[in-house]
Amino acid sequence: MWHRSLFSKVVAKTGWVYRYLLSMLLCCLVLVNPSRANEQRFNETELKAAYLYNFAYFVTWPETNRDFLFCSYANSPVTTILARLIVGERVHDRAIQLLIDPVPAQLHECHVIYIPAQQERILAATLEFVRAFPVLTVSDTADFEDRGGMIRLATEDMRIQPVIRLKNVTRSGLGISSKLLRSSRVIE
Amino acid sequence: MADDSLADLKALSLQELSASTVSIASKSQQPISETPSAVFVISHEEIRRSGMQSIPELLRKVPGLEVARVDANQWAISSRGFNGIYANKLLVMMDGRTVYDPLNSGVYWNEQDYPLEDIDRIEVIRGPGATLWGSNAVNGVINIVTRSSQESQGLLLSGGTGKEEPGFGTFRYGGQLNPDFHYRVYGKYNHREDFHFGNGEKANDSLDMGRAGFRGDWAPDARKNLIVQGDYFNGDMQQSLSNIDTTMPISADNTKKYGGNVLLRWQQTLDNDSRLQIRSYFDHAVRNQSRLDYRRSTFDFDLQHNFRWQDHNLTWGTGYRYNSDLLAQKVALLHFDPTQRDVHLFNVFAQDEWRFFADDLRLIYGSKVEHNDFTGFEIQPSARLLWIPSQQHSVWGAVSRAVRVPARVDHDLNVLFNVAPDTTANVLGDDNFDSETAITYELGYRFFPSDAFNIDTTLFYSDYGRLSTTEPQSPIVSGQDTTIPFLIANKAKGETYGWETAVNWRASENWRLQGSYSLFGIALHRRDGSLDTAAEVAEGNSARNRVNLSSYLNLPHQLEFDAHWYYTDRLLNQVSAYHRLDLRLGWQPNLHFELAVGAQNLLDNRHLEFSPYLDNAVISSEFERNYYIKATVRY
């Protein structure tokens, strides 16, 4: 399958030089043109991918030494953007990987699983597989939080807003930072 | 996406992320709670779990929409009354391409198909939508929206067999040429078996139809996007016709159909955050029947611009449509005069959404002005008020005027019926035929006590003027033979009223229920001087009460069990009330495979759903119990 050959597992390099340069570049951009980030308009896909990327930093998982593993599905454009966002990145000094189209046996190893609305048909089964594990489930499916999901990326009034079903998150032993809670709509 | 904007995206703080606005508006659908009209959306998931194989069957679950199977391959579908095989007060679109035919303003439903797996949603607006959408959007608008190529990547093969559809199959492949350009191609084939008449005899109404198409999506950046898509269909359809000469027996008619379309759509967010959309399409269709050969070409261009100004959200636009057809006479008794006609349609429209009191109150008002070759200028204004007193409630009201502009048949038809020995009726179109008009008053209320439950109710009353009639003229006697001319005119009026409620309830994580109820009433009146005894026929084509209930249940072991129950009250035109129960069991062991078995119309051997009366020679057959099995593979 062509997806797998393109970005099957995106394994981060140590690459501290790259990261250093990048942060330099970013701070310069901000200094030179502080309003740049506000002017830049992103589309729905890009904003959703950015949220997923941020969840890796603002959610805490029970301690493991494994690499940080994002899981997503191939026919969502969000997956493509996410793959490019995590290149060369690390979370809490762990490399980030992206697993596309995980088979059920791999699902419990994911830290974050994104089930795009395009894959709604496997939503129920996926949630069932990961129920007993500390896996953050994210989707943009309309009533995701009512179907047992944790975070829904809702499009409201031309903005993307996370809707968090707190009960479903804490039940699995995950923690959410207050910063993320503040910029989200929290249910219960 | 360029690397520097990727870095910008990565650098956004959570706060900035939640403040960022989405750039292309078409993707951000308005929440239904904020829509000041009667809207119902059939989602992709509901399409998949319906067990249906065709677009018209999917529409059954929409409250307020009347869906009746006429025979194995034809449907009568209308919104809020005036149903018929070519119901003409409903506007149907696929990705913005109008699919009603200017010959009779009706929709050839058996030509409207698509791989159901690549349909994103079907949006249905009941009631007038003419201010934005234009003529024919008198009682409703249906827009079938397909998925973007980005969302339909990879290989999909689906196929199956059923008692009524012994063979159906779909192929689709989606790929990527570069990160900015995605495409897909598809092919689809289905064969429908003959149904049976009430007396048990086989009806000649089978269908063989193949179609193929493509779509390409180019998004060079977040503010621009270009869509190119096209389809081609080719097939044969059978129907049983009562003979124009009533002394002759039923005849089996074979129609050869083919046609295609190409559509281009450009959307762009401009520097001042306003949005521009340009859409253009070309559509060609050919139908060769035993009685008439018909070919038509349509070219359409449409421009729309949307911008904000203080508390106003303004939309304006303009459009042009050119239509050219050729109707070749094949039998002596039926022809069109002239046989060839070019028609031009121009329009401009503007609509404003004005928000007051911290967005709690919104006034949406505007008008469309159209010019057509038959009746000249037509004005279609509307005013809507939406009040959102709290997160749980919204109330809206609307007054709108819409018109159904004359179709080719209204002007140019010339058909002869042998009504008695030596007596012939001659129905003639009239160049003075005017547009049918409707003024509709609507009141809606939505209640969202929680995310898991909502209820949506609409009340409406419509006042129709200049409805079409067929007026007998003085007989012409020549020797033994008498000919009675009938002229198509606008000598009827009428009222409709109704109540539509839809309920959505997620009872648990694994169980969702959806239901709807529709009440409908209609009264038609002949105006003074009208002699058309058939003017009130439409009264008998709509059911007074209709109920739908759907249950979607997720079971362990990746099983799904779905049930759909439909009830339609009797039609006065000789159709009894009927129940229909559909069951489906689906199994999805993994991402790549899906198997579904189902039964349709389980409680009934077969039943009649519609009986065309005078307006059409088609003889209806009965909808039968059906079983099917379907497998889908995705890679």
XYZ file of N, CA and C in Angstrom, chain B residues 431-577:
441
model
N -48.324 28.990 -24.557
C -47.261 29.983 -24.406
C -47.584 31.030 -23.351
N -48.844 31.080 -22.918
C -49.201 32.025 -21.856
C -49.115 31.401 -20.475
N -48.656 30.156 -20.405
C -48.572 29.504 -19.097
C -47.624 30.296 -18.190
N -48.095 30.564 -16.997
C -47.335 31.402 -16.059
C -46.677 30.538 -14.977
N -45.773 31.129 -14.197
C -45.143 30.392 -13.105
C -46.163 30.070 -12.018
N -46.005 28.902 -11.399
C -46.794 28.580 -10.214
C -46.127 29.266 -9.032
N -46.913 29.789 -8.098
C -46.307 30.524 -6.986
C -46.676 29.889 -5.650
N -45.839 30.138 -4.658
C -46.137 29.672 -3.301
C -45.636 30.699 -2.308
N -46.476 30.982 -1.310
C -46.022 31.782 -0.178
C -46.115 30.876 1.037
N -44.997 30.725 1.728
C -44.933 29.748 2.810
C -44.595 30.422 4.134
N -45.336 30.048 5.173
C -45.092 30.539 6.534
C -44.612 29.352 7.352
N -43.497 29.527 8.055
C -42.956 28.407 8.828
C -42.608 28.851 10.238
N -42.727 27.911 11.161
C -42.368 28.155 12.543
C -41.627 26.918 13.043
N -40.460 27.122 13.612
C -39.690 25.964 14.045
C -39.185 26.112 15.469
N -39.005 24.967 16.127
C -38.481 24.971 17.494
C -37.544 23.781 17.645
N -36.385 24.045 18.255
C -35.450 22.952 18.511
C -35.082 22.941 19.988
N -34.997 21.746 20.542
C -34.701 21.587 21.964
C -33.530 20.609 22.092
N -32.446 21.077 22.717
C -31.243 20.266 22.888
C -30.938 20.149 24.378
N -31.676 19.343 25.119
C -31.409 19.294 26.563
C -30.009 18.763 26.865
N -29.475 17.894 26.015
C -28.104 17.396 26.214
C -27.556 17.024 24.852
N -26.264 16.674 24.814
C -25.683 16.274 23.538
C -26.282 14.966 23.041
N -26.869 14.226 23.970
C -27.348 12.898 23.590
C -28.795 12.900 23.110
N -29.477 14.023 23.245
C -30.890 14.046 22.865
C -31.233 15.369 22.209
N -31.968 15.324 21.121
C -32.517 16.563 20.598
C -33.803 16.298 19.842
N -34.627 17.319 19.794
C -35.899 17.213 19.102
C -36.093 18.483 18.281
N -36.603 18.291 17.085
C -36.679 19.380 16.115
C -38.071 19.353 15.497
N -38.807 20.454 15.650
C -40.192 20.486 15.174
C -40.413 21.682 14.246
N -41.152 21.462 13.183
C -41.501 22.535 12.254
C -43.006 22.498 11.970
N -43.607 23.668 11.962
C -44.993 23.809 11.523
C -44.970 24.670 10.272
N -45.810 24.353 9.303
C -45.805 25.201 8.115
C -47.205 25.337 7.528
N -47.359 26.416 6.785
C -48.580 26.647 6.039
C -48.165 27.292 4.725
N -48.626 26.751 3.601
C -48.254 27.305 2.299
C -49.499 27.651 1.513
N -49.408 28.750 0.787
C -50.510 29.241 -0.020
C -50.039 29.231 -1.475
N -50.689 28.437 -2.318
C -50.246 28.300 -3.706
C -51.190 29.033 -4.651
N -50.611 29.678 -5.642
C -51.419 30.345 -6.650
C -51.004 29.892 -8.040
N -51.897 30.077 -8.994
C -51.629 29.792 -10.410
C -51.153 28.361 -10.638
N -51.736 27.412 -9.893
C -51.342 26.014 -10.088
C -51.841 25.531 -11.444
N -51.124 24.572 -11.957
C -51.383 24.113 -13.322
C -52.693 23.319 -13.441
N -53.442 23.606 -14.499
C -54.649 22.846 -14.825
C -54.640 22.548 -16.318
N -55.540 21.681 -16.736
C -55.690 21.386 -18.158
C -57.132 21.720 -18.533
N -57.321 22.783 -19.299
C -58.669 23.310 -19.532
C -59.238 22.873 -20.885
N -60.389 22.188 -20.888
C -61.009 21.801 -22.159
C -61.512 23.020 -22.929
N -61.335 22.995 -24.243
C -61.804 24.072 -25.122
C -62.973 23.537 -25.969
N -63.521 24.375 -26.809
C -64.652 23.922 -27.627
C -64.209 22.815 -28.590
N -64.990 21.743 -28.679
C -64.635 20.625 -29.547
C -64.604 21.041 -31.017
N -63.751 20.371 -31.758
C -63.666 20.626 -33.195
C -64.225 19.373 -33.871
N -65.299 19.536 -34.640
C -65.915 18.385 -35.287
C -65.584 18.411 -36.768
N -65.072 17.292 -37.254
C -64.857 17.200 -38.700
C -65.378 15.838 -39.148
N -66.545 15.840 -39.726
C -67.210 14.611 -40.157
C -67.559 13.752 -38.952
N -67.078 12.495 -38.932
C -67.332 11.553 -37.841
C -66.523 11.891 -36.590
N -65.340 12.519 -36.799
C -64.373 12.650 -35.703
C -64.523 13.944 -34.920
N -64.410 13.802 -33.589
C -64.461 14.964 -32.714
C -63.126 15.081 -31.979
N -62.540 16.255 -31.990
C -61.306 16.490 -31.239
C -61.578 17.541 -30.175
N -61.244 17.209 -28.921
C -61.413 18.199 -27.851
C -60.033 18.715 -27.463
N -59.736 19.973 -27.744
C -58.440 20.510 -27.315
C -58.460 20.806 -25.814
N -57.368 20.492 -25.151
C -57.186 20.861 -23.735
C -55.954 21.755 -23.659
N -56.112 22.911 -23.028
C -55.007 23.846 -22.964
C -54.441 23.872 -21.536
N -53.127 23.766 -21.402
C -52.515 23.834 -20.072
C -52.595 25.275 -19.583
N -53.153 25.485 -18.389
C -53.360 26.837 -17.864
C -53.047 26.889 -16.377
N -53.264 28.056 -15.784
C -52.921 28.262 -14.356
C -54.178 28.497 -13.539
N -55.158 27.616 -13.625
C -56.447 27.972 -13.037
C -56.774 27.239 -11.749
N -55.758 26.917 -10.938
C -56.065 26.325 -9.634
C -55.238 27.016 -8.573
N -55.694 26.866 -7.330
C -54.919 27.396 -6.199
C -55.075 26.403 -5.068
N -54.382 26.627 -3.977
C -54.511 25.649 -2.906
C -53.701 26.009 -1.679
N -53.897 25.199 -0.646
C -53.161 25.391 0.597
C -52.632 24.037 1.066
N -51.489 24.066 1.707
C -51.009 22.884 2.416
C -50.611 23.326 3.813
N -50.639 22.377 4.737
C -50.179 22.683 6.093
C -49.574 21.403 6.650
N -48.776 21.529 7.674
C -48.207 20.299 8.215
C -47.391 20.504 9.477
N -47.018 19.377 10.019
C -46.241 19.295 11.258
C -45.164 18.250 11.026
N -43.912 18.582 11.292
C -42.822 17.610 11.118
C -41.943 17.617 12.370
N -41.739 16.449 12.941
C -40.894 16.363 14.127
C -39.846 15.275 13.934
N -38.615 15.591 14.274
C -37.548 14.583 14.225
C -36.900 14.499 15.600
N -36.642 13.288 16.059
C -36.037 13.060 17.378
C -34.771 12.241 17.202
N -33.753 12.609 17.947
C -32.479 11.929 17.876
C -32.059 11.612 19.310
N -31.821 10.367 19.616
C -31.493 10.034 21.001
C -30.403 8.986 21.034
N -29.269 9.355 21.642
C -28.245 8.350 21.889
C -28.516 7.767 23.262
N -29.173 6.616 23.274
C -29.624 6.021 24.525
C -28.442 5.527 25.344
N -27.402 5.032 24.677
C -26.194 4.620 25.396
C -25.030 4.718 24.416
N -23.842 4.353 24.885
C -22.676 4.434 23.997
C -22.853 3.567 22.760
N -23.645 2.522 22.896
C -23.760 1.569 21.789
C -25.105 1.550 21.100
N -25.963 2.477 21.475
C -27.310 2.404 20.905
C -27.830 3.793 20.588
N -28.235 3.981 19.346
C -28.790 5.263 18.951
C -30.158 5.063 18.311
N -31.073 5.943 18.648
C -32.427 5.885 18.103
C -32.733 7.186 17.374
N -33.453 7.052 16.281
C -33.820 8.213 15.497
C -35.253 8.019 15.056
N -36.051 9.050 15.180
C -37.445 8.889 14.776
C -37.982 10.163 14.176
N -39.057 10.027 13.427
C -39.688 11.230 12.913
C -41.175 10.987 12.687
N -41.918 12.076 12.748
C -43.347 12.020 12.465
C -43.693 13.196 11.568
N -44.505 12.949 10.553
C -44.963 14.035 9.688
C -46.474 13.973 9.542
N -47.095 15.123 9.694
C -48.526 15.270 9.419
C -48.636 16.221 8.242
N -49.505 15.877 7.291
C -49.604 16.728 6.110
C -51.051 16.852 5.667
N -51.443 18.075 5.323
C -52.793 18.301 4.809
C -52.737 19.171 3.571
N -53.650 18.938 2.651
C -53.641 19.707 1.406
C -55.078 19.920 0.925
N -55.353 21.099 0.424
C -56.657 21.382 -0.185
C -56.421 22.177 -1.452
N -56.947 21.692 -2.583
C -56.772 22.398 -3.852
C -58.140 22.859 -4.346
N -58.159 23.983 -5.025
C -59.428 24.538 -5.500
C -59.278 24.994 -6.931
N -60.298 24.730 -7.719
C -60.339 25.275 -9.065
C -60.759 26.725 -8.982
N -60.123 27.571 -9.774
C -60.549 28.963 -9.813
C -61.773 29.083 -10.710
N -62.467 30.209 -10.599
C -63.660 30.414 -11.414
C -63.315 30.226 -12.882
N -64.160 29.532 -13.573
C -63.952 29.359 -14.999
C -63.157 28.121 -15.340
N -62.583 27.462 -14.348
C -61.820 26.259 -14.652
C -62.757 25.065 -14.819
N -62.492 24.269 -15.827
C -63.312 23.087 -16.090
C -62.517 21.802 -15.872
N -61.287 21.944 -15.325
C -60.413 20.778 -15.188
C -60.848 19.929 -13.998
N -61.452 18.789 -14.308
C -61.925 17.927 -13.224
C -60.769 17.211 -12.529
N -59.592 17.250 -13.110
C -58.450 16.550 -12.502
C -57.562 17.483 -11.678
N -57.982 18.753 -11.557
C -57.123 19.738 -10.897
C -56.794 19.368 -9.455
N -57.678 18.609 -8.815
C -57.460 18.291 -7.403
C -56.737 16.962 -7.195
N -56.238 16.367 -8.277
C -55.603 15.044 -8.174
C -54.474 14.998 -7.145
N -53.680 16.066 -7.078
C -52.526 16.063 -6.177
C -52.930 15.874 -4.715
N -54.206 16.195 -4.404
C -54.681 15.979 -3.034
C -54.546 14.521 -2.632
N -54.694 13.650 -3.618
C -54.720 12.222 -3.308
C -53.370 11.547 -3.361
N -52.294 12.306 -3.624
C -50.988 11.686 -3.785
C -50.095 11.795 -2.555
N -50.613 12.389 -1.463
C -49.789 12.555 -0.269
C -50.469 11.903 0.919
N -49.646 11.245 1.741
C -50.178 10.593 2.938
C -50.369 11.626 4.036
N -51.400 11.414 4.854
C -51.649 12.359 5.934
C -50.646 12.163 7.075
N -50.367 10.913 7.418
C -49.450 10.633 8.530
C -48.302 9.741 8.078
N -47.113 10.065 8.515
C -45.973 9.194 8.245
C -45.084 9.108 9.468
N -44.561 7.914 9.752
C -43.700 7.715 10.916
C -42.484 6.900 10.485
N -41.315 7.306 10.916
C -40.093 6.522 10.691
C -39.411 6.308 12.027
N -38.810 5.144 12.194
C -38.045 4.881 13.406
C -36.826 4.050 13.009
N -35.636 4.509 13.429
C -34.416 3.756 13.134
C -33.678 3.466 14.424
N -33.134 2.272 14.503
C -32.339 1.900 15.672
C -30.984 1.409 15.193
N -29.927 1.970 15.772
C -28.563 1.569 15.414
C -27.905 1.008 16.678
N -27.604 -0.279 16.653
C -27.088 -0.931 17.843
C -25.733 -1.561 17.544
N -24.739 -1.261 18.395
C -23.430 -1.907 18.270
C -23.356 -3.075 19.233
N -23.017 -4.233 18.718
C -22.939 -5.437 19.544
C -21.478 -5.841 19.694
N -21.182 -6.716 20.669
C -19.802 -7.211 20.781
C -19.372 -7.933 19.499
N -18.101 -8.208 19.371
C -17.509 -8.894 18.214
C -17.678 -8.100 16.913
N -17.622 -6.785 17.026
C -17.692 -5.907 15.843
C -18.943 -6.131 14.998
N -20.037 -6.437 15.669
C -21.300 -6.633 14.970
C -22.179 -5.397 15.127
N -22.959 -5.128 14.099
C -23.933 -4.034 14.161
C -25.302 -4.610 13.828
N -26.304 -4.186 14.597
C -27.656 -4.622 14.274
C -28.524 -3.383 14.129
N -29.084 -3.218 12.946
C -29.856 -2.008 12.666
C -31.264 -2.373 12.226
N -32.216 -1.572 12.677
C -33.614 -1.790 12.295
C -34.225 -0.476 11.862
N -35.005 -0.527 10.800
C -35.679 0.673 10.288
C -37.140 0.334 10.047
N -38.002 1.144 10.610
C -39.429 0.908 10.404
C -40.043 2.170 9.810
N -40.826 1.977 8.763
C -41.470 3.105 8.091
C -42.967 2.840 8.036
N -43.742 3.852 8.345
C -45.187 3.725 8.173
C -45.675 4.876 7.308
N -46.467 4.563 6.292
C -47.070 5.596 5.457
C -48.562 5.367 5.408
N -49.288 6.394 5.722
C -50.739 6.368 5.688
C -51.204 6.146 4.251
N -52.493 5.852 4.096
C -53.003 5.581 2.748
C -52.977 6.850 1.898
N -52.906 6.662 0.582
C -53.089 7.768 -0.348
C -54.501 7.640 -0.900
N -55.149 8.765 -1.118
C -56.517 8.698 -1.625
C -56.542 8.115 -3.035
N -55.424 8.238 -3.766
C -55.370 7.677 -5.113
C -55.047 6.188 -5.076
N -55.901 5.445 -4.402
C -55.880 3.978 -4.456
C -54.589 3.319 -3.989
N -53.986 3.836 -2.954
C -52.832 3.163 -2.356
C -53.124 3.018 -0.871
N -53.095 1.778 -0.362
C -53.404 1.572 1.052
C -52.198 1.917 1.905
N -52.481 2.093 3.188
C -51.402 2.343 4.147
C -50.477 1.127 4.172
